[in-house]
Amino acid sequence: MALKRYSNKEPLVFIWVMIPYIIFLNLLVFGGCVYHSLKLVVQSFLYTGLFMFAIYFFFGIVATFIQKRFPSAGEMFKRIAAMLPVFYLLNCVAVSMLFYLYNWLQPLACNPRPGMLGWSILYACIMSTIITFINEGVANWEAWKASITETEQLKNVYQRSRVLGLKGQINPHFLFNCFNTLSGLIQENTEKAEQFLDEMTKVHRYLLRSDEELLVPLETEMKFAASYLYLAKERFGVAIQYSIDINNQSMQKKLPPLSMQVILENIIYTNALSKSDPLSIIISADGGDSLAIVNSIHEKIVLQNYDIDDGLDNLINKYQMLNAGNVTIQEKDNKRILLLPLFDDKAVLS
């Protein structure tokens, strides 16, 4: 059948099946005459083999065309039902041509038996059916194996995400800084201290529950981002400036949980913060297929948290496993632009 059509193992299947296929086809075409000498056996095998190999190139064209029409694994029987009638017709033409060429060129001391043309065609059709089912079976087995591997990889990515998320939840520096800021607010402004505690509670509540979900609404992530940025703003003051501009249509879309935690931590902990040159963070989405996070770049020479880049790499890997498009990061005009693909409500793993 078509080389490189059904599976990675298709050429191997082709070779192993075609060897007995050609031997028995020669027996039908020439009878016992072709086996009177080793020379005739080798010559007949090579001639018939080369002819059938060339003919099966056209089988490959047909198979590729039908595969484009019915590409999914669930359409296997539709694919087979469309292929086999065409393959049967091609076999009728191919075997008839084989008889004609042997009679015309007479490359062997043996001549084809005219009465065996029908049986040879029937045999070729049976073998086409067997090869088709074998290749489809191998292809579906490989697809199943690949899906299992992909599922395991996705589980590993999410498990790593949960570990990194847990690190964020119990990060002693984060907790210490939050409590230190809260302590100062309690002495200075009781109302602001209560609001800070409320936002801090929201952040930790979300961190504790969100890593169990596959996807969450963007609206949920934005509530977390607003609380997280509020805490950062209270801690760093005018050294951080931020804005969030998301329209209602984008709010209904989805993304992996804790995405904003990873991105915001990466921005804040990899940039130097200064009141004279504030760090700017702009989060926006206009209803398209991606969320844009733009931040100014203030290169930080010494990084204290070495897991920050790991978290961003893990988020990128997660998107790759979800087949949801690539996370793109661009740097220009002293700004970094991160585009995060968004899922529609109906989005599922594919």
Coordinates of C-alpha atoms in Angstrom, one line a residue, residues 16-306:
W16 CA 6.9 -8.5 5.1
V17 CA 3.5 -8.9 3.4
M18 CA 4.7 -8.3 -0.2
I19 CA 7.3 -11.1 -0.1
P20 CA 4.8 -14.0 0.3
Y21 CA 2.3 -12.0 -1.7
I22 CA 4.7 -11.9 -4.8
I23 CA 5.8 -15.5 -4.4
F24 CA 2.2 -16.8 -4.4
L25 CA 1.1 -14.4 -7.1
N26 CA 3.9 -15.8 -9.4
L27 CA 2.7 -19.3 -8.6
L28 CA -0.8 -18.3 -9.7
V29 CA 0.4 -16.5 -12.9
F30 CA 3.0 -19.1 -14.1
G31 CA 2.2 -22.2 -12.2
G32 CA 5.0 -24.6 -11.3
C33 CA 7.0 -23.6 -14.3
V34 CA 8.6 -20.7 -12.6
Y35 CA 10.0 -22.9 -9.9
H36 CA 11.9 -25.2 -12.2
S37 CA 15.1 -23.3 -11.4
L38 CA 16.5 -20.9 -8.9
K39 CA 17.2 -18.4 -11.7
L40 CA 13.6 -18.3 -12.7
V41 CA 12.5 -17.9 -9.1
V42 CA 14.8 -14.9 -8.6
Q43 CA 13.9 -13.3 -12.0
S44 CA 10.2 -13.7 -11.6
F45 CA 10.3 -12.3 -8.0
L46 CA 12.3 -9.3 -9.1
Y47 CA 10.2 -8.5 -12.2
T48 CA 6.9 -8.9 -10.4
G49 CA 8.2 -7.2 -7.3
L50 CA 9.4 -4.1 -9.2
F51 CA 6.1 -3.9 -11.1
M52 CA 3.9 -4.2 -8.0
F53 CA 6.1 -1.7 -6.1
A54 CA 5.6 0.8 -8.9
I55 CA 1.8 0.1 -9.1
Y56 CA 1.4 0.5 -5.3
F57 CA 2.7 4.1 -5.6
F58 CA -0.8 4.9 -7.1
F59 CA -2.4 3.1 -4.2
G60 CA -0.5 5.5 -2.0
I61 CA -1.9 8.5 -3.8
V62 CA -5.5 7.2 -3.4
A63 CA -4.9 6.4 0.3
T64 CA -3.4 9.9 1.0
F65 CA -6.4 11.6 -0.7
I66 CA -8.9 9.5 1.3
Q67 CA -7.0 10.1 4.5
K68 CA -7.5 13.9 4.0
R69 CA -11.2 13.3 3.6
F70 CA -11.5 11.2 6.8
P71 CA -8.4 12.0 8.9
S72 CA -9.6 11.1 12.5
A73 CA -9.1 7.7 14.1
G74 CA -12.9 7.4 14.6
E75 CA -13.4 7.5 10.8
M76 CA -11.3 4.3 10.2
F77 CA -14.2 2.3 8.8
K78 CA -15.2 5.2 6.5
R79 CA -11.7 5.4 5.3
I80 CA -11.5 1.6 4.6
A81 CA -14.9 1.6 2.9
A82 CA -13.7 4.3 0.6
M83 CA -10.4 2.8 -0.1
L84 CA -11.2 -0.8 -0.8
P85 CA -13.5 -0.4 -3.9
V86 CA -10.8 1.8 -5.5
F87 CA -8.1 -0.6 -4.5
Y88 CA -10.1 -3.5 -6.1
L89 CA -10.4 -1.5 -9.3
L90 CA -6.7 -0.8 -9.3
N91 CA -5.9 -4.4 -8.7
C92 CA -8.0 -5.4 -11.7
V93 CA -6.0 -3.0 -13.9
A94 CA -2.6 -3.9 -12.3
V95 CA -2.9 -7.7 -12.6
S96 CA -4.2 -7.4 -16.1
M97 CA -1.3 -5.2 -17.1
L98 CA 1.1 -7.7 -15.4
F99 CA -0.3 -10.5 -17.6
Y100 CA -0.1 -8.3 -20.7
L101 CA 3.5 -7.3 -20.1
Y102 CA 4.7 -10.8 -19.4
N103 CA 3.0 -12.0 -22.6
W104 CA 4.4 -9.1 -24.7
L105 CA 8.0 -8.8 -23.4
Q106 CA 8.4 -12.5 -22.5
P107 CA 11.3 -11.9 -20.1
L108 CA 11.0 -15.4 -18.7
A109 CA 11.1 -18.9 -20.1
C110 CA 7.6 -19.3 -18.6
N111 CA 4.4 -17.7 -20.0
P112 CA 1.4 -16.6 -17.9
R113 CA -1.6 -18.9 -17.7
P114 CA -4.6 -17.1 -19.2
G115 CA -7.1 -19.1 -17.2
M116 CA -5.6 -17.8 -14.0
L117 CA -6.2 -14.1 -14.6
G118 CA -9.4 -14.0 -12.6
W119 CA -7.9 -15.9 -9.7
S120 CA -4.9 -13.7 -9.7
I121 CA -7.1 -10.6 -9.5
L122 CA -9.2 -12.1 -6.7
Y123 CA -6.0 -13.0 -4.8
A124 CA -4.6 -9.4 -5.3
C125 CA -7.9 -8.0 -4.0
I126 CA -7.8 -10.2 -0.9
M127 CA -4.2 -9.2 -0.2
S128 CA -5.1 -5.5 -0.6
T129 CA -7.8 -6.0 2.0
I130 CA -5.4 -7.7 4.4
I131 CA -2.7 -5.1 4.0
T132 CA -5.2 -2.3 4.5
F133 CA -6.6 -3.7 7.7
I134 CA -3.1 -4.5 9.0
N135 CA -1.9 -0.9 8.3
E136 CA -5.0 0.6 9.8
G137 CA -4.6 -1.5 12.9
V138 CA -1.0 -0.6 13.3
A139 CA -1.8 3.1 12.7
N140 CA -4.5 3.1 15.3
W141 CA -2.3 1.3 17.8
E142 CA 0.4 3.9 17.3
A143 CA -2.2 6.7 17.7
W144 CA -3.4 5.1 20.9
K145 CA 0.1 4.7 22.2
A146 CA 0.9 8.3 21.3
S147 CA -2.2 9.5 23.1
I148 CA -1.3 7.6 26.2
T149 CA 2.2 9.1 26.1
E150 CA 0.8 12.5 25.6
T151 CA -1.6 12.1 28.4
E152 CA 1.2 11.0 30.7
Q153 CA 3.3 13.9 29.6
L154 CA 0.4 16.2 30.3
K155 CA -0.1 14.7 33.8
N156 CA 3.6 15.2 34.5
V157 CA 3.3 18.9 33.3
Y158 CA 0.3 19.4 35.6
Q159 CA 2.0 17.6 38.5
R160 CA 5.0 19.9 38.1
S161 CA 2.6 22.9 37.9
R162 CA 1.1 21.8 41.2
V163 CA 4.5 21.5 42.8
L164 CA 5.5 24.9 41.6
G165 CA 2.2 26.3 42.7
L166 CA 2.7 24.8 46.1
K167 CA 6.1 26.5 46.3
G168 CA 4.3 29.8 45.6
Q169 CA 1.7 29.1 48.3
I170 CA 4.3 28.4 51.0
N171 CA 7.0 30.8 49.8
P172 CA 8.4 32.1 53.0
H173 CA 9.6 35.4 51.4
F174 CA 6.2 36.0 49.9
L175 CA 4.4 35.3 53.2
F176 CA 7.0 37.3 55.2
N177 CA 6.7 40.3 53.0
C178 CA 2.9 40.2 53.0
F179 CA 2.8 40.0 56.8
N180 CA 5.4 42.7 57.1
T181 CA 3.4 45.0 54.9
L182 CA 0.2 44.1 56.8
S183 CA 1.9 44.8 60.1
G184 CA 2.9 48.3 59.0
L185 CA -0.6 49.0 57.7
I186 CA -2.2 48.0 61.0
Q187 CA -0.2 50.7 62.7
E188 CA -0.8 53.3 60.1
N189 CA -4.3 52.7 58.6
T190 CA -6.7 50.1 60.0
E191 CA -9.1 50.3 57.0
K192 CA -6.3 49.7 54.5
A193 CA -4.9 46.9 56.7
E194 CA -8.3 45.2 56.5
Q195 CA -8.5 45.6 52.8
F196 CA -4.9 44.2 52.4
L197 CA -5.8 41.2 54.6
D198 CA -8.9 40.6 52.5
E199 CA -6.9 40.7 49.2
M200 CA -4.2 38.5 50.7
T201 CA -6.9 36.0 51.7
K202 CA -8.3 35.9 48.2
V203 CA -4.8 35.3 46.7
H204 CA -4.1 32.4 49.1
R205 CA -7.6 30.9 48.7
Y206 CA -7.2 30.8 44.9
L207 CA -3.7 29.3 45.2
L208 CA -5.0 26.5 47.4
R209 CA -7.8 25.4 45.2
S210 CA -7.1 26.3 41.5
D211 CA -4.4 23.7 40.7
E212 CA -7.0 20.9 40.7
E213 CA -8.8 22.3 37.6
L214 CA -7.7 21.9 34.0
L215 CA -9.0 25.3 32.8
V216 CA -10.5 28.3 34.5
P217 CA -12.3 31.3 33.2
L218 CA -10.1 34.4 32.4
E219 CA -12.4 36.3 34.7
T220 CA -11.3 34.2 37.6
E221 CA -7.7 34.6 36.8
M222 CA -8.1 38.4 36.5
K223 CA -9.7 38.6 39.9
F224 CA -6.6 36.8 41.2
A225 CA -4.3 39.1 39.2
A226 CA -6.1 42.2 40.6
S227 CA -5.6 40.9 44.2
Y228 CA -2.0 39.9 43.6
L229 CA -1.1 43.2 42.0
Y230 CA -2.9 45.1 44.8
L231 CA -0.6 43.3 47.3
A232 CA 2.5 44.1 45.2
K233 CA 1.4 47.7 44.9
E234 CA 1.0 48.1 48.6
R235 CA 4.4 46.5 49.2
F236 CA 6.4 48.4 46.5
G237 CA 4.3 51.6 46.2
V238 CA 4.9 53.8 43.2
A239 CA 7.7 51.4 42.0
I240 CA 4.9 49.4 40.3
Q241 CA 2.3 50.7 38.0
Y242 CA -0.3 48.4 36.5
S243 CA -3.6 48.4 34.5
I244 CA -6.1 45.7 33.5
D245 CA -8.3 46.2 30.4
I246 CA -10.3 43.1 29.5
N247 CA -13.6 43.2 27.6
N248 CA -16.5 41.1 28.6
Q249 CA -16.1 38.7 25.6
S250 CA -12.6 37.8 26.6
M251 CA -13.6 37.3 30.2
Q252 CA -15.6 34.3 29.1
K253 CA -12.6 32.5 27.6
K254 CA -10.4 30.1 29.5
L255 CA -6.8 29.4 30.3
P256 CA -4.8 27.1 32.6
P257 CA -5.1 28.0 36.3
L258 CA -2.3 29.9 38.1
S259 CA -1.1 31.2 34.7
M260 CA -1.2 34.8 36.0
Q261 CA 0.7 33.8 39.2
V262 CA 3.5 32.4 37.1
I263 CA 3.6 35.4 34.8
L264 CA 3.3 38.1 37.4
E265 CA 5.9 36.5 39.7
N266 CA 8.2 36.3 36.7
I267 CA 7.8 40.0 35.9
I268 CA 8.1 41.2 39.5
Y269 CA 11.0 39.0 40.6
T270 CA 13.1 39.4 37.4
N271 CA 12.9 43.2 37.2
A272 CA 14.6 45.8 39.4
L273 CA 12.0 48.0 41.1
S274 CA 12.6 51.7 41.5
K275 CA 10.4 54.7 42.4
S276 CA 12.2 56.9 40.0
D277 CA 11.7 54.4 37.1
P278 CA 8.5 52.3 37.9
L279 CA 7.8 48.9 36.6
S280 CA 4.8 49.1 34.2
I281 CA 2.5 46.1 33.8
I282 CA -0.4 46.3 31.3
I283 CA -2.8 43.3 30.9
S284 CA -5.3 43.5 28.1
A285 CA -7.6 41.5 25.8
D286 CA -9.9 42.8 23.1
G287 CA -12.0 39.7 22.4
G288 CA -9.4 38.0 20.3
D289 CA -7.7 34.6 20.9
S290 CA -5.0 35.8 23.2
L291 CA -4.2 37.7 26.4
A292 CA -1.5 40.3 26.2
I293 CA 0.8 41.1 29.2
V294 CA 3.2 43.9 28.5
N295 CA 5.8 45.0 31.0
S296 CA 8.7 47.4 30.9
I297 CA 12.1 45.9 31.2
H298 CA 14.3 46.9 34.2
E299 CA 17.2 44.3 34.1
K300 CA 17.9 42.8 37.4
I301 CA 21.5 41.6 37.9
V302 CA 20.9 39.2 40.8
L303 CA 17.9 36.9 40.9
Q304 CA 17.0 35.6 44.4
N305 CA 14.3 33.1 43.3
Y306 CA 15.7 30.6 40.8

